[in-house]
Amino acid sequence: RKEVEQDPGPFNVPEGATVAFNCTYSNSASQSFFWYRQDCRKEPKLLMSVYSSGNEDGRFTAQLNRASQYISLLIRDSKLSDSATYLCVVSRAGGTSYGKLTFGQGTILTVHP
Amino acid sequence: ETGVTQSPTHLIKTRGQQVTLRCSSQSGHNTVSWYQQALGQGPQFIFQYYREEENGRGNFPPRFSGLQFPNYSSELNVNALELDDSALYLCASSLEVGSRGYEQYFGPGTRLTVT
C-alpha cells in the first residue's frame, strides 16, 4: 500500500464548477500536511498547508481528519488557470524526525471553457 | 518565485557516466532536500542536508550522494548512471528541520535524460 494515496482522476470540469480531491495517508506519525500544485513540466508549488481545524484560502478549502487519516481539497468556482496536477503531501517533520515530504501520485485537473 | 535556483536546466548523459546537479537555496534557508520525479509520478525523496550534514535518506542506492556548502547551496551527484535515472530532479529548501509543519519550496528542477 502506498503511503499517500489520491483519487486517480483525471478530473475534467467546466469553468465555475466545484471540484473536490481526496487523499488518505497510512503513516499515523505524519504531522504536517500540504497540497501542492504542479503545472506541466514545472516544479511543484505549495498551494496550502493543511491544519487540523481546516483552512481556507480564497476559493480553496482544505480539511484534515486525523482519525481517518484523510485530507481533502475543495476548489470552488474553478478557473481555467486551475488546470494542473494536484499533489497531496505529508511529512513527519517534528522532534528528531527529518522533514521528508511524501507525495501522492497526483490528480490531474482540467478546467474547460 | 521561490528563490530556489537549479542548474543545469536540462542534461543528457550516457549510461555509466557521472553527473552533478546544483541547487541554491532560498535566502535564509538552511535545509535542502532533493527529490526525483519520474514521468507521471509524484516526487520521491532522495536525501536531505541540514547545516552541511546528511539528515535523512530515502530508498536510493549509494551512487546517489550529495553535499551542502557553508552558504547552504547543495549538489547532487549520481555515479554510474542508469537508464532509469532519467527523471526530473528537484531541489527544495526550507528554514528549519525538527520544527512542526515547516514548508519546503522547490526550484525549477533539472531534467536528466540518460541514453
mmCIF file of C-alpha atoms in Angstrom:
data_model
loop_
_atom_site.group_PDB
_atom_site.id
_atom_site.type_symbol
_atom_site.label_atom_id
_atom_site.label_comp_id
_atom_site.label_asym_id
_atom_site.label_seq_id
_atom_site.Cartn_x
_atom_site.Cartn_y
_atom_site.Cartn_z
ATOM 1 C CA ARG A 1 0.000 0.000 0.000
ATOM 2 C CA LYS A 2 1.287 3.433 -0.918
ATOM 3 C CA GLU A 3 1.953 5.792 1.956
ATOM 4 C CA VAL A 4 -0.138 8.551 0.334
ATOM 5 C CA GLU A 5 -2.999 7.708 -1.992
ATOM 6 C CA GLN A 6 -5.062 10.113 -4.042
ATOM 7 C CA ASP A 7 -8.106 9.941 -6.276
ATOM 8 C CA PRO A 8 -6.895 8.529 -9.586
ATOM 9 C CA GLY A 9 -8.523 11.240 -11.718
ATOM 10 C CA PRO A 10 -8.269 12.803 -14.202
ATOM 11 C CA PHE A 11 -10.948 15.370 -13.456
ATOM 12 C CA ASN A 12 -12.426 17.344 -16.335
ATOM 13 C CA VAL A 13 -14.750 20.125 -15.187
ATOM 14 C CA PRO A 14 -16.293 23.252 -16.739
ATOM 15 C CA GLU A 15 -15.355 26.714 -15.573
ATOM 16 C CA GLY A 16 -17.261 27.668 -12.453
ATOM 17 C CA ALA A 17 -17.604 24.109 -11.189
ATOM 18 C CA THR A 18 -16.737 22.940 -7.704
ATOM 19 C CA VAL A 19 -14.295 20.039 -7.534
ATOM 20 C CA ALA A 20 -13.048 18.024 -4.577
ATOM 21 C CA PHE A 21 -9.896 15.961 -4.238
ATOM 22 C CA ASN A 22 -9.440 13.319 -1.587
ATOM 23 C CA CYS A 23 -6.313 11.806 -0.150
ATOM 24 C CA THR A 24 -5.514 9.197 2.501
ATOM 25 C CA TYR A 25 -2.245 8.555 4.259
ATOM 26 C CA SER A 26 -1.100 5.424 6.040
ATOM 27 C CA ASN A 27 1.526 6.672 8.496
ATOM 28 C CA SER A 28 -0.156 7.818 11.704
ATOM 29 C CA ALA A 29 3.107 9.555 12.701
ATOM 30 C CA SER A 30 2.542 12.125 9.949
ATOM 31 C CA GLN A 31 2.405 15.586 11.436
ATOM 32 C CA SER A 32 2.346 18.064 8.571
ATOM 33 C CA PHE A 33 0.090 18.098 5.553
ATOM 34 C CA PHE A 34 0.132 20.088 2.361
ATOM 35 C CA TRP A 35 -1.385 20.475 -1.065
ATOM 36 C CA TYR A 36 0.999 21.340 -3.890
ATOM 37 C CA ARG A 37 0.066 22.080 -7.477
ATOM 38 C CA GLN A 38 2.289 21.222 -10.392
ATOM 39 C CA ASP A 39 1.931 22.591 -13.895
ATOM 40 C CA CYS A 40 3.102 20.510 -16.827
ATOM 41 C CA ARG A 41 6.900 20.094 -16.791
ATOM 42 C CA LYS A 42 7.274 22.569 -13.919
ATOM 43 C CA GLU A 43 8.174 22.251 -10.263
ATOM 44 C CA PRO A 44 5.590 21.628 -7.522
ATOM 45 C CA LYS A 45 4.386 24.836 -5.904
ATOM 46 C CA LEU A 46 2.966 24.993 -2.405
ATOM 47 C CA LEU A 47 -0.744 25.686 -2.640
ATOM 48 C CA MET A 48 -1.559 25.498 1.037
ATOM 49 C CA SER A 49 -0.675 23.830 4.287
ATOM 50 C CA VAL A 50 -3.491 21.878 5.898
ATOM 51 C CA TYR A 51 -4.295 22.427 9.550
ATOM 52 C CA SER A 52 -6.323 20.299 11.943
ATOM 53 C CA SER A 53 -9.075 22.877 12.153
ATOM 54 C CA GLY A 54 -9.321 23.150 8.392
ATOM 55 C CA ASN A 55 -8.339 26.238 6.492
ATOM 56 C CA GLU A 56 -9.463 28.333 3.580
ATOM 57 C CA ASP A 57 -7.587 30.481 1.102
ATOM 58 C CA GLY A 58 -9.906 32.246 -1.292
ATOM 59 C CA ARG A 59 -11.572 29.602 -3.461
ATOM 60 C CA PHE A 60 -9.579 26.793 -1.886
ATOM 61 C CA THR A 61 -10.571 24.922 1.276
ATOM 62 C CA ALA A 62 -8.520 22.169 2.865
ATOM 63 C CA GLN A 63 -9.690 19.736 5.527
ATOM 64 C CA LEU A 64 -7.817 17.230 7.664
ATOM 65 C CA ASN A 65 -9.267 14.296 9.568
ATOM 66 C CA ARG A 66 -6.508 12.750 11.657
ATOM 67 C CA ALA A 67 -8.715 9.956 12.996
ATOM 68 C CA SER A 68 -9.487 8.763 9.470
ATOM 69 C CA GLN A 69 -6.078 9.829 8.103
ATOM 70 C CA TYR A 70 -7.842 11.711 5.366
ATOM 71 C CA ILE A 71 -7.124 15.032 3.658
ATOM 72 C CA SER A 72 -9.282 16.900 1.202
ATOM 73 C CA LEU A 73 -9.072 19.925 -1.060
ATOM 74 C CA LEU A 74 -12.114 21.753 -2.378
ATOM 75 C CA ILE A 75 -11.866 24.206 -5.244
ATOM 76 C CA ARG A 76 -14.864 26.441 -5.800
ATOM 77 C CA ASP A 77 -15.650 28.457 -8.932
ATOM 78 C CA SER A 78 -12.970 26.709 -10.985
ATOM 79 C CA LYS A 79 -10.900 28.831 -13.351
ATOM 80 C CA LEU A 80 -9.055 27.772 -16.484
ATOM 81 C CA SER A 81 -5.839 28.619 -14.637
ATOM 82 C CA ASP A 82 -6.619 25.950 -12.029
ATOM 83 C CA SER A 83 -5.761 23.271 -14.603
ATOM 84 C CA ALA A 84 -2.773 21.432 -13.123
ATOM 85 C CA THR A 85 -1.795 18.298 -11.215
ATOM 86 C CA TYR A 86 -2.660 18.488 -7.518
ATOM 87 C CA LEU A 87 -0.324 16.655 -5.171
ATOM 88 C CA CYS A 88 -1.260 15.563 -1.665
ATOM 89 C CA VAL A 89 1.803 15.659 0.581
ATOM 90 C CA VAL A 90 2.517 14.534 4.130
ATOM 91 C CA SER A 91 5.556 14.932 6.336
ATOM 92 C CA ARG A 92 6.778 13.534 9.622
ATOM 93 C CA ALA A 93 8.681 16.737 10.430
ATOM 94 C CA GLY A 94 8.906 17.312 14.153
ATOM 95 C CA GLY A 95 11.091 16.265 17.070
ATOM 96 C CA THR A 96 14.070 14.343 15.789
ATOM 97 C CA SER A 97 12.370 13.352 12.557
ATOM 98 C CA TYR A 98 13.681 14.827 9.383
ATOM 99 C CA GLY A 99 11.276 16.592 7.103
ATOM 100 C CA LYS A 100 10.893 14.128 4.303
ATOM 101 C CA LEU A 101 7.906 15.010 2.136
ATOM 102 C CA THR A 102 5.942 12.017 0.911
ATOM 103 C CA PHE A 103 3.896 12.755 -2.189
ATOM 104 C CA GLY A 104 0.843 11.130 -3.608
ATOM 105 C CA GLN A 105 0.816 10.303 -7.290
ATOM 106 C CA GLY A 106 -1.161 13.426 -8.072
ATOM 107 C CA THR A 107 -4.549 14.082 -9.603
ATOM 108 C CA ILE A 108 -4.812 15.859 -12.930
ATOM 109 C CA LEU A 109 -7.427 18.596 -13.159
ATOM 110 C CA THR A 110 -8.501 20.109 -16.457
ATOM 111 C CA VAL A 111 -10.906 23.027 -16.398
ATOM 112 C CA HIS A 112 -12.535 23.691 -19.770
ATOM 113 C CA PRO A 113 -14.497 26.691 -21.051
ATOM 114 C CA GLU B 1 9.072 32.797 -7.378
ATOM 115 C CA THR B 2 10.594 30.738 -4.576
ATOM 116 C CA GLY B 3 14.162 31.998 -4.922
ATOM 117 C CA VAL B 4 15.464 28.443 -5.272
ATOM 118 C CA THR B 5 17.602 28.001 -8.357
ATOM 119 C CA GLN B 6 18.956 24.869 -10.012
ATOM 120 C CA SER B 7 21.453 24.200 -12.750
ATOM 121 C CA PRO B 8 21.607 22.978 -15.377
ATOM 122 C CA THR B 9 18.034 23.071 -16.656
ATOM 123 C CA HIS B 10 18.448 20.079 -18.929
ATOM 124 C CA LEU B 11 21.143 17.457 -19.248
ATOM 125 C CA ILE B 12 21.725 14.458 -21.484
ATOM 126 C CA LYS B 13 24.155 11.789 -20.319
ATOM 127 C CA THR B 14 25.154 8.327 -21.392
ATOM 128 C CA ARG B 15 24.673 5.223 -19.275
ATOM 129 C CA GLY B 16 27.646 4.702 -16.938
ATOM 130 C CA GLN B 17 28.586 8.381 -16.781
ATOM 131 C CA GLN B 18 28.531 10.589 -13.700
ATOM 132 C CA VAL B 19 26.520 13.780 -13.217
ATOM 133 C CA THR B 20 26.499 16.688 -10.756
ATOM 134 C CA LEU B 21 23.405 18.822 -10.255
ATOM 135 C CA ARG B 22 23.447 22.084 -8.335
ATOM 136 C CA CYS B 23 20.986 23.968 -6.170
ATOM 137 C CA SER B 24 20.999 27.357 -4.481
ATOM 138 C CA SER B 25 18.509 27.601 -1.668
ATOM 139 C CA GLN B 26 16.236 30.477 -0.810
ATOM 140 C CA SER B 27 17.951 33.187 1.209
ATOM 141 C CA GLY B 28 17.940 32.312 4.904
ATOM 142 C CA HIS B 29 17.003 28.664 4.362
ATOM 143 C CA ASN B 30 19.423 26.192 5.954
ATOM 144 C CA THR B 31 17.912 22.895 4.841
ATOM 145 C CA VAL B 32 17.984 21.420 1.355
ATOM 146 C CA SER B 33 16.166 18.304 0.197
ATOM 147 C CA TRP B 34 16.489 16.503 -3.107
ATOM 148 C CA TYR B 35 13.729 14.615 -4.890
ATOM 149 C CA GLN B 36 13.490 12.521 -8.035
ATOM 150 C CA GLN B 37 10.324 12.706 -10.113
ATOM 151 C CA ALA B 38 9.771 10.138 -12.840
ATOM 152 C CA LEU B 39 7.207 10.852 -15.526
ATOM 153 C CA GLY B 40 3.654 10.504 -14.245
ATOM 154 C CA GLN B 41 4.712 10.010 -10.633
ATOM 155 C CA GLY B 42 4.965 12.167 -7.540
ATOM 156 C CA PRO B 43 8.441 13.223 -6.396
ATOM 157 C CA GLN B 44 10.419 10.677 -4.378
ATOM 158 C CA PHE B 45 12.678 11.777 -1.524
ATOM 159 C CA ILE B 46 16.392 11.161 -2.122
ATOM 160 C CA PHE B 47 18.034 12.848 0.883
ATOM 161 C CA GLN B 48 18.165 15.994 2.942
ATOM 162 C CA TYR B 49 21.031 18.193 4.148
ATOM 163 C CA TYR B 50 20.907 20.362 7.243
ATOM 164 C CA ARG B 51 23.868 22.534 8.198
ATOM 165 C CA GLU B 52 26.167 20.634 5.818
ATOM 166 C CA GLU B 53 25.311 17.157 7.097
ATOM 167 C CA GLU B 54 23.023 14.494 5.625
ATOM 168 C CA ASN B 55 19.922 14.472 7.759
ATOM 169 C CA GLY B 56 17.932 11.635 6.288
ATOM 170 C CA ARG B 57 17.902 9.472 3.200
ATOM 171 C CA GLY B 58 15.265 7.805 1.103
ATOM 172 C CA ASN B 59 15.422 4.466 -0.652
ATOM 173 C CA PHE B 60 18.170 5.342 -3.126
ATOM 174 C CA PRO B 61 21.478 3.484 -3.656
ATOM 175 C CA PRO B 62 24.839 4.875 -2.507
ATOM 176 C CA ARG B 63 25.696 6.017 -6.014
ATOM 177 C CA PHE B 64 23.392 8.933 -5.217
ATOM 178 C CA SER B 65 25.377 11.280 -2.996
ATOM 179 C CA GLY B 66 25.288 14.907 -2.022
ATOM 180 C CA LEU B 67 26.946 17.859 -0.404
ATOM 181 C CA GLN B 68 25.839 21.030 1.276
ATOM 182 C CA PHE B 69 28.146 24.031 1.433
ATOM 183 C CA PRO B 70 28.518 26.703 4.151
ATOM 184 C CA ASN B 71 26.288 29.047 2.141
ATOM 185 C CA TYR B 72 23.638 26.275 2.190
ATOM 186 C CA SER B 73 23.824 25.611 -1.535
ATOM 187 C CA SER B 74 23.919 21.936 -2.434
ATOM 188 C CA GLU B 75 24.999 19.387 -5.016
ATOM 189 C CA LEU B 76 23.531 16.047 -6.006
ATOM 190 C CA ASN B 77 25.967 13.584 -7.555
ATOM 191 C CA VAL B 78 24.934 10.430 -9.351
ATOM 192 C CA ASN B 79 27.551 7.878 -10.391
ATOM 193 C CA ALA B 80 27.255 5.028 -12.881
ATOM 194 C CA LEU B 81 24.109 6.432 -14.462
ATOM 195 C CA GLU B 82 21.374 4.003 -15.419
ATOM 196 C CA LEU B 83 18.542 4.475 -17.895
ATOM 197 C CA ASP B 84 16.043 4.539 -15.006
ATOM 198 C CA ASP B 85 17.796 7.603 -13.585
ATOM 199 C CA SER B 86 16.124 9.644 -16.322
ATOM 200 C CA ALA B 87 13.826 11.983 -14.396
ATOM 201 C CA LEU B 88 13.224 15.494 -13.160
ATOM 202 C CA TYR B 89 15.490 16.209 -10.180
ATOM 203 C CA LEU B 90 14.050 18.724 -7.777
ATOM 204 C CA CYS B 91 15.732 20.630 -5.004
ATOM 205 C CA ALA B 92 13.668 22.100 -2.177
ATOM 206 C CA SER B 93 14.775 24.452 0.556
ATOM 207 C CA SER B 94 13.262 25.132 3.950
ATOM 208 C CA LEU B 95 14.073 27.162 7.012
ATOM 209 C CA GLU B 96 14.155 24.661 9.792
ATOM 210 C CA VAL B 97 14.247 20.981 10.426
ATOM 211 C CA GLY B 98 12.702 19.456 13.544
ATOM 212 C CA SER B 99 10.015 22.107 13.920
ATOM 213 C CA ARG B 100 6.423 21.225 13.295
ATOM 214 C CA GLY B 101 4.889 21.960 9.942
ATOM 215 C CA TYR B 102 7.714 23.656 8.098
ATOM 216 C CA GLU B 103 7.249 24.151 4.393
ATOM 217 C CA GLN B 104 9.547 23.299 1.503
ATOM 218 C CA TYR B 105 9.927 25.411 -1.620
ATOM 219 C CA PHE B 106 11.044 23.855 -4.866
ATOM 220 C CA GLY B 107 13.416 25.005 -7.543
ATOM 221 C CA PRO B 108 12.574 24.594 -11.240
ATOM 222 C CA GLY B 109 14.345 21.244 -11.449
ATOM 223 C CA THR B 110 16.939 19.651 -13.701
ATOM 224 C CA ARG B 111 15.623 17.305 -16.351
ATOM 225 C CA LEU B 112 18.122 14.478 -16.774
ATOM 226 C CA THR B 113 17.960 12.126 -19.721
ATOM 227 C CA VAL B 114 20.174 9.041 -19.716
ATOM 228 C CA THR B 115 20.659 7.331 -23.081
#
